Amino acid sequence: MEIYRIRESFVPERHTAVPLSTNHLALLGKLITAEGAPLIRKFPKNESPDHYCLQVVRKAAEDYTFRTSYFVGVHWLIENHLPVFIEPKFDVKGKDYLLDYNRMLLSAFQHSDSLAHLSELLHVDFEQSPILIKQQDDLLSPLLIAQYLQVLKRLVRKGLRNSYYRVSENLHGKVKGKILVAQTMRENHLRNKFLDSKCSYEVFGPDSLENRILKKALSFSIHSLEGLKTVQTGLGELESIIRYVKPAFFAVGDQVDSSSIKAFRSNALFNEYSEALRLAGLILKRFGYSINKTTTQQVQTPPFWIDMSKLFELHLLSQLKKIFPEKQEVRYQENVNKRILDYLLCSKDGKIKMVIDAKYKDYSEKSSLDIEDIRQVSAYARMTGVYKRLGLMENGQPLNQTIDCLIVYPDLENGLEEITRKNIHDDLKSTSYFKLYTLGLKLPINPKKNP
C-alpha cells in the first residue's frame, strides 16, 4: 500500500501539494464532500486550534491541499486505505533540512525531569490497524527505547528489587514447599522415577515476573537497535546505557508469555518500577510480542503522533539543566495562577532570574518577533506568583524590578550549538523591548540528507 510522505512545517498555514492516486481521490471525495471543509487530525492531549497534526482541505473536485503543524508521525487518513507519513523535515530559506531526530531524543531524555512528559510528547493508537513502513522511517521505536533505557538505568543504579516468587521444580529424594501430585505422577511416577517429586515453593530473589518483563523488553530493544543503527543515525549513545544495565539482569530470565505480560499489574507503591513496566509493555506491544519483528527491513507500526514542539522544549530543558543542575534552579512547566510557564530560571547565586519561553518556529527569517509571543512571555513576567517564586518580594509586595524575559527558538544555520551560562548571562540578543531577549538554538540535523 502506498504511503504518502509529507514534511513537518514550522509554518502551520503552509500548504503542501500531494499527488494522490485516482482511487484515493475518490475516497477523499466521499470523506470531504464540500469545498473548503477541512478534514482535521488532532493530537488527543492538546486541543489548541493551532496544534493540529494534519489538515486536508478540498479546493476543487480533485484538488486537495495538506497543511501540517508541529507534529510528525504515521497515521491513517482513511483507515486501511490511505496512510500518511509526516517526517521531521522543513525548509529554511529555500533549503530542505532533515532533523537528526534520534540525537534530539537522546538529548531530551538525558535529564530525569524529561522522563515524566512522554504522555505529552507521544500518542500511540493501538486501536487502529498497523501501518507498514520502512525501518528507516520508524520514529516510534527509538523514542520508546530511548526513554525505556533511561528509566532502566535509574532502576539499575538503585538496584533491582528482590521479591518473593513461586517456582516449580523436580526434586530428587527430597520435598520442598507443596507437592504437585498430578504433575509428580505424570512426569515422574509413570516414568519409574519414584524418588522424584514435582514441588512448588517460594523463592526470594531478583528472578521475579516484573524483572523478567523488564529483561524481555530489554532484549527486544537491543534487537531493534541492531537493525535501526544500519538505517538511522544518532543511536550510538544508547549502547553505553545497554552495557551499563545488561549485567544487572544476569540472574533474571526472560521466559515470559504474552498473556502474563498483559495480565500483570505493577505495584503502585514503586513509581519507577511502574513507569519502567509501562514502557516495557509499550515496547513489547509495539512489536506484537514477537522478537522476530524487531529486525525486519519493513515494520508494522501502530499509528502515532509525536509533538515536535514538546520535543524541542525537552531538548532545551536538558541543556538548561546542564548549566543549572540544582533542582530549584530551572523549573519546567511551572503552574502559576493556572498559567503554565515553559521555564522559570533562578540561578543558585541569585544573579540570573528569568522567564524563558520556547517557541518552535522559524524566527531566523523574520525581522521582528510575533506580537502574541511578546505579550505572552511579558505577561508571565508580570505575575505576582512569578515574583514570589523568584524571591523578588518584600513585605508581601513585588519589588520594583523588571524580570528578564527570553524567547528561545530553533535557528538551524546561525544558532548556538550548545547554550552556556555566558550565553544566558552576557551574550543575549536584545530586542526593541526592554529586558526582552532572544536566543537561536541549533537543532541536530542529519548530515547525509541535508544541503
CSV table of C-alpha atoms in Angstrom, one decimal:
chain,number,residue,atom,x,y,z
A,1,MET,CA,0.0,0.0,0.0
A,2,GLU,CA,1.4,3.4,-1.0
A,3,ILE,CA,2.2,5.7,1.9
A,4,TYR,CA,2.2,9.5,1.2
A,5,ARG,CA,5.2,11.4,2.6
A,6,ILE,CA,4.6,15.0,3.9
A,7,ARG,CA,7.1,17.1,5.7
A,8,GLU,CA,6.6,18.8,9.1
A,9,SER,CA,6.3,22.6,8.8
A,10,PHE,CA,7.4,25.5,11.1
A,11,VAL,CA,4.6,27.5,9.4
A,12,PRO,CA,1.2,25.9,10.0
A,13,GLU,CA,-0.5,27.8,7.3
A,14,ARG,CA,1.9,26.5,4.6
A,15,HIS,CA,0.3,24.2,2.1
A,16,THR,CA,1.7,21.1,0.5
A,17,ALA,CA,0.6,19.6,-2.8
A,18,VAL,CA,0.3,15.8,-2.6
A,19,PRO,CA,-0.2,13.8,-5.9
A,20,LEU,CA,-3.0,11.4,-5.0
A,21,SER,CA,-4.0,8.3,-6.9
A,22,THR,CA,-7.4,8.1,-8.6
A,23,ASN,CA,-8.6,5.7,-6.0
A,24,HIS,CA,-7.5,7.9,-3.1
A,25,LEU,CA,-9.1,10.9,-4.7
A,26,ALA,CA,-12.4,9.1,-4.9
A,27,LEU,CA,-12.1,8.0,-1.2
A,28,LEU,CA,-11.3,11.6,-0.1
A,29,GLY,CA,-14.2,12.9,-2.2
A,30,LYS,CA,-16.6,10.7,-0.2
A,31,LEU,CA,-15.0,11.9,3.1
A,32,ILE,CA,-14.8,15.6,2.3
A,33,THR,CA,-17.9,16.5,0.4
A,34,ALA,CA,-17.8,20.3,0.5
A,35,GLU,CA,-15.2,22.6,-0.9
A,36,GLY,CA,-13.3,24.5,1.8
A,37,ALA,CA,-14.4,21.9,4.5
A,38,PRO,CA,-11.2,20.6,6.2
A,39,LEU,CA,-10.5,17.1,7.4
A,40,ILE,CA,-8.5,17.5,10.7
A,41,ARG,CA,-6.4,15.1,12.6
A,42,LYS,CA,-5.6,16.4,16.1
A,43,PHE,CA,-3.3,15.4,18.9
A,44,PRO,CA,-5.7,14.0,21.6
A,45,LYS,CA,-3.8,15.6,24.5
A,46,ASN,CA,-3.7,19.1,23.0
A,47,GLU,CA,-6.9,20.7,21.8
A,48,SER,CA,-5.4,24.0,20.8
A,49,PRO,CA,-6.7,25.0,17.4
A,50,ASP,CA,-3.1,25.8,16.3
A,51,HIS,CA,-1.9,22.4,17.4
A,52,TYR,CA,-3.5,20.2,14.8
A,53,CYS,CA,-1.4,17.3,13.4
A,54,LEU,CA,-2.8,17.4,9.8
A,55,GLN,CA,-5.4,19.2,7.8
A,56,VAL,CA,-6.7,18.3,4.4
A,57,VAL,CA,-8.8,21.0,2.6
A,58,ARG,CA,-10.7,20.4,-0.6
A,59,LYS,CA,-10.2,23.3,-3.0
A,60,ALA,CA,-12.0,21.7,-6.0
A,61,ALA,CA,-13.3,18.4,-7.3
A,62,GLU,CA,-9.8,16.8,-7.4
A,63,ASP,CA,-7.7,19.4,-5.8
A,64,TYR,CA,-6.7,19.0,-2.1
A,65,THR,CA,-4.1,20.8,0.0
A,66,PHE,CA,-2.4,19.4,3.0
A,67,ARG,CA,-1.4,21.5,6.0
A,68,THR,CA,1.0,20.3,8.6
A,69,SER,CA,1.8,21.8,12.0
A,70,TYR,CA,4.3,20.8,14.7
A,71,PHE,CA,3.7,17.1,14.6
A,72,VAL,CA,5.4,14.1,12.9
A,73,GLY,CA,4.3,10.5,12.7
A,74,VAL,CA,2.4,7.9,10.8
A,75,HIS,CA,-1.3,7.8,10.7
A,76,TRP,CA,-4.3,6.7,8.7
A,77,LEU,CA,-6.1,9.5,6.8
A,78,ILE,CA,-8.5,6.8,5.7
A,79,GLU,CA,-8.1,3.6,7.7
A,80,ASN,CA,-6.8,0.6,5.7
A,81,HIS,CA,-6.7,2.7,2.6
A,82,LEU,CA,-4.7,6.0,2.8
A,83,PRO,CA,-1.7,6.2,5.2
A,84,VAL,CA,0.4,9.3,5.6
A,85,PHE,CA,3.9,9.8,7.0
A,86,ILE,CA,4.9,13.3,8.2
A,87,GLU,CA,8.6,13.4,8.6
A,88,PRO,CA,10.7,15.9,10.7
A,89,LYS,CA,11.8,17.9,7.7
A,90,PHE,CA,11.3,21.6,6.8
A,91,ASP,CA,12.9,24.3,4.8
A,92,VAL,CA,14.9,27.3,5.9
A,93,LYS,CA,15.5,30.0,3.2
A,94,GLY,CA,14.6,27.5,0.5
A,95,LYS,CA,16.8,24.7,1.8
A,96,ASP,CA,15.3,21.4,3.0
A,97,TYR,CA,16.7,20.1,6.3
A,98,LEU,CA,16.0,16.7,7.8
A,99,LEU,CA,16.4,16.7,11.6
A,100,ASP,CA,18.5,14.1,13.3
A,101,TYR,CA,15.5,13.1,15.3
A,102,ASN,CA,17.4,10.4,17.3
A,103,ARG,CA,20.1,12.8,18.6
A,104,MET,CA,17.4,15.2,19.6
A,105,LEU,CA,15.6,12.5,21.5
A,106,LEU,CA,18.7,11.3,23.3
A,107,SER,CA,19.5,14.9,24.3
A,108,ALA,CA,16.0,15.5,25.6
A,109,PHE,CA,16.0,12.3,27.7
A,110,GLN,CA,19.4,13.0,29.3
A,111,HIS,CA,17.7,14.6,32.3
A,112,SER,CA,15.3,12.7,34.6
A,113,ASP,CA,12.8,15.6,34.6
A,114,SER,CA,12.1,14.9,30.9
A,115,LEU,CA,11.0,11.3,31.5
A,116,ALA,CA,7.7,12.3,33.1
A,117,HIS,CA,6.5,14.1,30.0
A,118,LEU,CA,6.1,11.2,27.5
A,119,SER,CA,2.3,11.4,27.5
A,120,GLU,CA,2.5,15.0,26.3
A,121,LEU,CA,5.1,14.1,23.7
A,122,LEU,CA,3.6,10.9,22.2
A,123,HIS,CA,0.3,9.5,21.3
A,124,VAL,CA,0.1,5.9,20.1
A,125,ASP,CA,-3.2,4.5,18.7
A,126,PHE,CA,-3.2,0.7,19.2
A,127,GLU,CA,-6.9,0.5,18.4
A,128,GLN,CA,-6.3,1.2,14.7
A,129,SER,CA,-4.8,-1.1,12.2
A,130,PRO,CA,-1.0,-1.1,12.0
A,131,ILE,CA,0.7,0.6,9.0
A,132,LEU,CA,3.6,-0.9,7.0
A,133,ILE,CA,6.6,1.4,6.8
A,134,LYS,CA,10.4,1.2,6.1
A,135,GLN,CA,12.6,0.7,9.1
A,136,GLN,CA,14.4,4.0,8.3
A,137,ASP,CA,11.1,5.8,8.8
A,138,ASP,CA,10.4,4.2,12.2
A,139,LEU,CA,10.3,7.2,14.6
A,140,LEU,CA,8.3,5.4,17.3
A,141,SER,CA,10.8,2.7,18.3
A,142,PRO,CA,13.7,5.0,19.0
A,143,LEU,CA,11.5,7.2,21.2
A,144,LEU,CA,10.2,4.3,23.3
A,145,ILE,CA,13.6,2.6,23.5
A,146,ALA,CA,15.5,5.8,24.5
A,147,GLN,CA,13.1,6.6,27.3
A,148,TYR,CA,12.9,2.9,28.4
A,149,LEU,CA,16.7,2.6,28.7
A,150,GLN,CA,17.0,5.9,30.6
A,151,VAL,CA,14.4,4.7,33.2
A,152,LEU,CA,16.0,1.3,33.3
A,153,LYS,CA,19.4,3.0,34.0
A,154,ARG,CA,17.9,4.7,37.0
A,155,LEU,CA,16.5,1.4,38.3
A,156,VAL,CA,19.8,-0.4,37.9
A,157,ARG,CA,21.7,2.3,39.7
A,158,LYS,CA,19.4,1.8,42.7
A,159,GLY,CA,19.4,-2.0,42.3
A,160,LEU,CA,16.8,-4.3,41.0
A,161,ARG,CA,14.1,-5.1,43.5
A,162,ASN,CA,14.1,-8.6,45.1
A,163,SER,CA,10.7,-10.1,45.8
A,164,TYR,CA,9.1,-13.5,46.6
A,165,TYR,CA,8.0,-15.5,43.5
A,166,ARG,CA,6.9,-19.1,43.1
A,167,VAL,CA,8.9,-21.7,41.2
A,168,SER,CA,8.1,-25.3,40.3
A,169,GLU,CA,10.9,-27.8,40.2
A,170,ASN,CA,11.6,-31.6,40.2
A,171,LEU,CA,13.4,-32.5,43.3
A,172,HIS,CA,15.2,-35.8,43.8
A,173,GLY,CA,14.9,-37.5,47.2
A,174,LYS,CA,13.5,-34.5,49.0
A,175,VAL,CA,10.4,-32.3,49.3
A,176,LYS,CA,10.2,-28.6,49.4
A,177,GLY,CA,7.1,-26.5,49.7
A,178,LYS,CA,4.0,-28.1,48.2
A,179,ILE,CA,4.0,-31.3,46.2
A,180,LEU,CA,2.2,-31.1,42.9
A,181,VAL,CA,0.6,-34.5,43.0
A,182,ALA,CA,-0.8,-34.7,39.4
A,183,GLN,CA,2.4,-33.4,37.8
A,184,THR,CA,4.6,-35.7,40.0
A,185,MET,CA,2.6,-38.8,38.9
A,186,ARG,CA,2.6,-37.8,35.2
A,187,GLU,CA,6.2,-36.6,34.9
A,188,ASN,CA,7.9,-38.9,37.4
A,189,HIS,CA,6.0,-42.0,38.7
A,190,LEU,CA,4.8,-43.0,35.2
A,191,ARG,CA,8.4,-43.0,34.1
A,192,ASN,CA,9.5,-45.1,37.2
A,193,LYS,CA,11.2,-42.1,38.9
A,194,PHE,CA,9.6,-42.8,42.3
A,195,LEU,CA,12.2,-40.7,44.3
A,196,ASP,CA,11.5,-37.5,42.3
A,197,SER,CA,8.8,-35.1,43.3
A,198,LYS,CA,7.5,-32.0,41.5
A,199,CYS,CA,7.3,-29.3,44.1
A,200,SER,CA,6.1,-25.7,44.2
A,201,TYR,CA,7.8,-23.3,46.6
A,202,GLU,CA,8.6,-19.6,47.1
A,203,VAL,CA,12.0,-18.0,46.5
A,204,PHE,CA,13.2,-14.5,47.4
A,205,GLY,CA,15.4,-13.1,44.7
A,206,PRO,CA,15.6,-11.0,41.5
A,207,ASP,CA,14.0,-13.5,39.1
A,208,SER,CA,10.5,-12.2,39.6
A,209,LEU,CA,7.9,-11.8,36.9
A,210,GLU,CA,8.3,-8.0,36.8
A,211,ASN,CA,12.1,-8.2,36.3
A,212,ARG,CA,11.5,-10.9,33.6
A,213,ILE,CA,9.2,-8.5,31.8
A,214,LEU,CA,11.9,-5.7,32.0
A,215,LYS,CA,14.6,-8.1,30.7
A,216,LYS,CA,12.4,-9.3,27.8
A,217,ALA,CA,11.7,-5.6,26.8
A,218,LEU,CA,15.5,-5.0,27.1
A,219,SER,CA,16.1,-7.9,24.7
A,220,PHE,CA,13.6,-6.5,22.2
A,221,SER,CA,15.2,-3.1,22.5
A,222,ILE,CA,18.7,-4.5,21.8
A,223,HIS,CA,17.5,-6.5,18.7
A,224,SER,CA,15.6,-3.5,17.4
A,225,LEU,CA,18.6,-1.1,17.8
A,226,GLU,CA,20.8,-3.5,15.8
A,227,GLY,CA,18.5,-3.0,12.8
A,228,LEU,CA,17.8,0.7,13.3
A,229,LYS,CA,21.5,1.6,13.5
A,230,THR,CA,22.0,0.4,9.9
A,231,VAL,CA,19.4,2.8,8.5
A,232,GLN,CA,19.2,5.7,11.1
A,233,THR,CA,21.8,8.0,12.7
A,234,GLY,CA,22.3,9.2,16.3
A,235,LEU,CA,21.6,5.9,18.1
A,236,GLY,CA,25.2,5.0,19.2
A,237,GLU,CA,24.9,6.7,22.6
A,238,LEU,CA,22.3,4.1,23.7
A,239,GLU,CA,24.9,1.3,23.5
A,240,SER,CA,26.7,2.7,26.6
A,241,ILE,CA,23.4,2.5,28.5
A,242,ILE,CA,22.8,-1.1,27.4
A,243,ARG,CA,26.3,-2.1,28.5
A,244,TYR,CA,25.5,-0.5,31.9
A,245,VAL,CA,22.1,-2.1,32.5
A,246,LYS,CA,22.6,-5.5,30.9
A,247,PRO,CA,24.8,-7.1,33.7
A,248,ALA,CA,22.2,-6.3,36.3
A,249,PHE,CA,19.8,-8.8,34.6
A,250,PHE,CA,22.3,-11.7,34.6
A,251,ALA,CA,20.3,-13.7,37.2
A,252,VAL,CA,17.0,-12.8,35.6
A,253,GLY,CA,15.3,-15.0,33.0
A,254,ASP,CA,13.3,-13.6,30.0
A,255,GLN,CA,10.9,-16.6,29.6
A,256,VAL,CA,7.5,-14.9,30.0
A,257,ASP,CA,4.5,-15.4,27.7
A,258,SER,CA,2.4,-12.5,26.3
A,259,SER,CA,-0.7,-13.4,28.4
A,260,SER,CA,1.3,-13.0,31.6
A,261,ILE,CA,2.6,-9.6,30.4
A,262,LYS,CA,-0.9,-8.4,29.5
A,263,ALA,CA,-2.3,-9.6,32.9
A,264,PHE,CA,0.5,-8.2,35.0
A,265,ARG,CA,-0.3,-5.2,37.3
A,266,SER,CA,2.6,-3.4,38.9
A,267,ASN,CA,2.7,-2.2,42.5
A,268,ALA,CA,1.7,1.4,42.7
A,269,LEU,CA,4.0,2.0,45.7
A,270,PHE,CA,7.0,1.7,43.4
A,271,ASN,CA,6.7,4.6,40.9
A,272,GLU,CA,9.9,4.0,39.0
A,273,TYR,CA,9.1,0.3,38.5
A,274,SER,CA,5.6,1.2,37.4
A,275,GLU,CA,7.0,3.6,34.7
A,276,ALA,CA,9.6,1.1,33.6
A,277,LEU,CA,7.0,-1.7,33.3
A,278,ARG,CA,4.6,0.6,31.4
A,279,LEU,CA,7.3,1.4,28.9
A,280,ALA,CA,8.3,-2.2,28.6
A,281,GLY,CA,4.7,-3.1,27.9
A,282,LEU,CA,4.5,-0.5,25.1
A,283,ILE,CA,7.7,-1.8,23.5
A,284,LEU,CA,6.5,-5.4,23.6
A,285,LYS,CA,3.1,-4.4,22.3
A,286,ARG,CA,4.6,-2.3,19.6
A,287,PHE,CA,6.4,-5.4,18.2
A,288,GLY,CA,3.4,-7.6,18.7
A,289,TYR,CA,5.3,-9.6,21.4
A,290,SER,CA,7.5,-11.2,18.7
A,291,ILE,CA,11.2,-10.6,18.7
A,292,ASN,CA,11.4,-11.5,15.0
A,293,LYS,CA,9.6,-8.3,14.2
A,294,THR,CA,12.3,-6.1,15.6
A,295,THR,CA,14.9,-6.6,12.8
A,296,THR,CA,12.8,-6.6,9.6
A,297,GLN,CA,13.5,-4.0,7.0
A,298,GLN,CA,9.8,-3.2,6.8
A,299,VAL,CA,7.9,-2.9,10.1
A,300,GLN,CA,4.3,-2.8,11.1
A,301,THR,CA,3.8,0.3,13.3
A,302,PRO,CA,0.7,1.4,15.2
A,303,PRO,CA,-0.5,4.9,14.1
A,304,PHE,CA,1.2,7.6,16.2
A,305,TRP,CA,1.9,11.3,16.6
A,306,ILE,CA,4.9,13.0,18.1
A,307,ASP,CA,4.8,16.6,19.2
A,308,MET,CA,8.0,18.2,17.9
A,309,SER,CA,7.3,21.4,19.8
A,310,LYS,CA,7.3,19.4,23.1
A,311,LEU,CA,10.5,17.6,22.0
A,312,PHE,CA,12.1,21.0,21.4
A,313,GLU,CA,11.1,22.1,24.9
A,314,LEU,CA,12.6,18.9,26.4
A,315,HIS,CA,15.8,19.4,24.3
A,316,LEU,CA,16.1,22.9,25.7
A,317,LEU,CA,15.4,21.7,29.2
A,318,SER,CA,18.2,19.2,29.1
A,319,GLN,CA,20.6,22.0,28.0
A,320,LEU,CA,19.5,24.3,30.8
A,321,LYS,CA,19.8,21.6,33.4
A,322,LYS,CA,23.5,21.1,32.4
A,323,ILE,CA,24.2,24.7,33.2
A,324,PHE,CA,21.9,24.9,36.3
A,325,PRO,CA,21.8,21.4,37.8
A,326,GLU,CA,20.3,22.3,41.2
A,327,LYS,CA,16.7,21.1,41.5
A,328,GLN,CA,15.1,24.6,42.0
A,329,GLU,CA,17.3,26.5,39.6
A,330,VAL,CA,15.3,25.5,36.5
A,331,ARG,CA,11.6,24.8,37.0
A,332,TYR,CA,9.8,23.3,34.0
A,333,GLN,CA,6.1,23.6,33.3
A,334,GLU,CA,5.6,25.7,36.5
A,335,ASN,CA,2.0,26.4,37.3
A,336,VAL,CA,1.5,30.0,38.4
A,337,ASN,CA,-2.1,31.2,38.8
A,338,LYS,CA,-3.3,28.5,36.4
A,339,ARG,CA,-0.8,29.6,33.7
A,340,ILE,CA,1.8,27.1,32.7
A,341,LEU,CA,5.3,28.6,32.2
A,342,ASP,CA,7.8,26.8,30.0
A,343,TYR,CA,10.8,27.6,32.3
A,344,LEU,CA,11.4,29.7,35.4
A,345,LEU,CA,15.1,30.2,35.9
A,346,CYS,CA,16.6,31.3,39.2
A,347,SER,CA,20.3,30.6,39.5
A,348,LYS,CA,21.7,29.4,42.8
A,349,ASP,CA,23.8,32.5,43.2
A,350,GLY,CA,20.8,34.7,42.5
A,351,LYS,CA,22.4,36.6,39.7
A,352,ILE,CA,20.1,35.2,37.0
A,353,LYS,CA,16.3,35.4,37.4
A,354,MET,CA,14.4,34.9,34.2
A,355,VAL,CA,11.2,33.7,32.5
A,356,ILE,CA,12.0,31.6,29.4
A,357,ASP,CA,9.7,30.6,26.7
A,358,ALA,CA,10.4,28.0,23.9
A,359,LYS,CA,8.9,28.8,20.5
A,360,TYR,CA,9.2,26.0,17.9
A,361,LYS,CA,9.0,28.3,14.9
A,362,ASP,CA,11.5,29.8,12.4
A,363,TYR,CA,12.4,33.3,13.6
A,364,SER,CA,15.6,33.3,11.6
A,365,GLU,CA,13.9,34.9,8.6
A,366,LYS,CA,11.8,37.4,10.5
A,367,SER,CA,12.9,40.9,11.3
A,368,SER,CA,10.8,41.0,14.5
A,369,LEU,CA,9.1,38.8,17.0
A,370,ASP,CA,5.4,37.9,16.8
A,371,ILE,CA,3.5,40.3,19.0
A,372,GLU,CA,1.5,37.4,20.6
A,373,ASP,CA,4.7,35.8,21.7
A,374,ILE,CA,5.9,39.0,23.2
A,375,ARG,CA,2.6,39.5,25.0
A,376,GLN,CA,2.7,36.0,26.4
A,377,VAL,CA,6.1,36.0,27.9
A,378,SER,CA,5.8,39.6,29.2
A,379,ALA,CA,2.5,38.8,30.9
A,380,TYR,CA,4.2,35.8,32.6
A,381,ALA,CA,6.9,38.1,33.9
A,382,ARG,CA,4.4,40.5,35.4
A,383,MET,CA,2.6,37.8,37.6
A,384,THR,CA,2.9,38.2,41.3
A,385,GLY,CA,3.3,34.5,41.7
A,386,VAL,CA,6.4,34.6,39.5
A,387,TYR,CA,8.0,37.4,41.6
A,388,LYS,CA,7.3,35.2,44.7
A,389,ARG,CA,9.0,32.1,43.2
A,390,LEU,CA,12.0,34.1,42.1
A,391,GLY,CA,12.4,35.6,45.6
A,392,LEU,CA,11.6,39.2,44.4
A,393,MET,CA,9.1,40.0,47.2
A,394,GLU,CA,9.4,42.4,50.2
A,395,ASN,CA,6.8,42.7,52.9
A,396,GLY,CA,4.4,40.7,50.8
A,397,GLN,CA,4.7,43.0,47.7
A,398,PRO,CA,6.7,42.6,44.5
A,399,LEU,CA,9.9,44.6,44.3
A,400,ASN,CA,10.1,47.4,41.8
A,401,GLN,CA,12.2,45.4,39.4
A,402,THR,CA,11.5,44.2,35.8
A,403,ILE,CA,12.1,40.5,35.3
A,404,ASP,CA,14.2,39.4,32.3
A,405,CYS,CA,12.3,37.5,29.5
A,406,LEU,CA,13.9,35.2,27.0
A,407,ILE,CA,12.4,33.6,23.9
A,408,VAL,CA,14.4,30.6,22.6
A,409,TYR,CA,13.7,29.4,19.0
A,410,PRO,CA,15.4,27.0,16.5
A,411,ASP,CA,18.0,28.5,14.2
A,412,LEU,CA,19.4,25.8,12.1
A,413,GLU,CA,22.1,27.9,10.4
A,414,ASN,CA,23.2,30.6,12.8
A,415,GLY,CA,22.1,29.4,16.2
A,416,LEU,CA,24.2,28.2,19.1
A,417,GLU,CA,25.3,24.6,19.1
A,418,GLU,CA,25.0,24.4,22.9
A,419,ILE,CA,23.9,27.0,25.5
A,420,THR,CA,26.4,28.1,28.1
A,421,ARG,CA,25.9,30.3,31.3
A,422,LYS,CA,27.7,33.1,29.5
A,423,ASN,CA,25.1,32.9,26.7
A,424,ILE,CA,22.3,33.3,29.2
A,425,HIS,CA,24.0,36.0,31.3
A,426,ASP,CA,26.1,38.1,29.0
A,427,ASP,CA,25.5,37.4,25.3
A,428,LEU,CA,21.8,37.6,24.9
A,429,LYS,CA,20.4,39.3,21.8
A,430,SER,CA,18.5,42.4,22.6
A,431,THR,CA,15.1,43.3,21.0
A,432,SER,CA,13.3,46.6,20.8
A,433,TYR,CA,11.5,45.7,24.0
A,434,PHE,CA,13.1,46.4,27.4
A,435,LYS,CA,14.6,43.3,29.1
A,436,LEU,CA,13.2,41.0,26.4
A,437,TYR,CA,15.8,38.9,24.7
A,438,THR,CA,16.0,36.2,22.1
A,439,LEU,CA,18.3,33.2,21.5
A,440,GLY,CA,18.6,30.9,18.5
A,441,LEU,CA,19.5,27.3,19.2
A,442,LYS,CA,20.7,24.9,16.5
A,443,LEU,CA,19.0,21.5,16.2
A,444,PRO,CA,20.9,18.4,15.3
A,445,ILE,CA,20.5,17.6,11.6
A,446,ASN,CA,21.2,14.5,9.5
A,447,PRO,CA,24.4,15.4,7.6
A,448,LYS,CA,23.8,12.7,5.0
A,449,LYS,CA,20.4,14.1,3.9
A,450,ASN,CA,20.8,17.8,4.1
A,451,PRO,CA,22.3,20.6,2.0
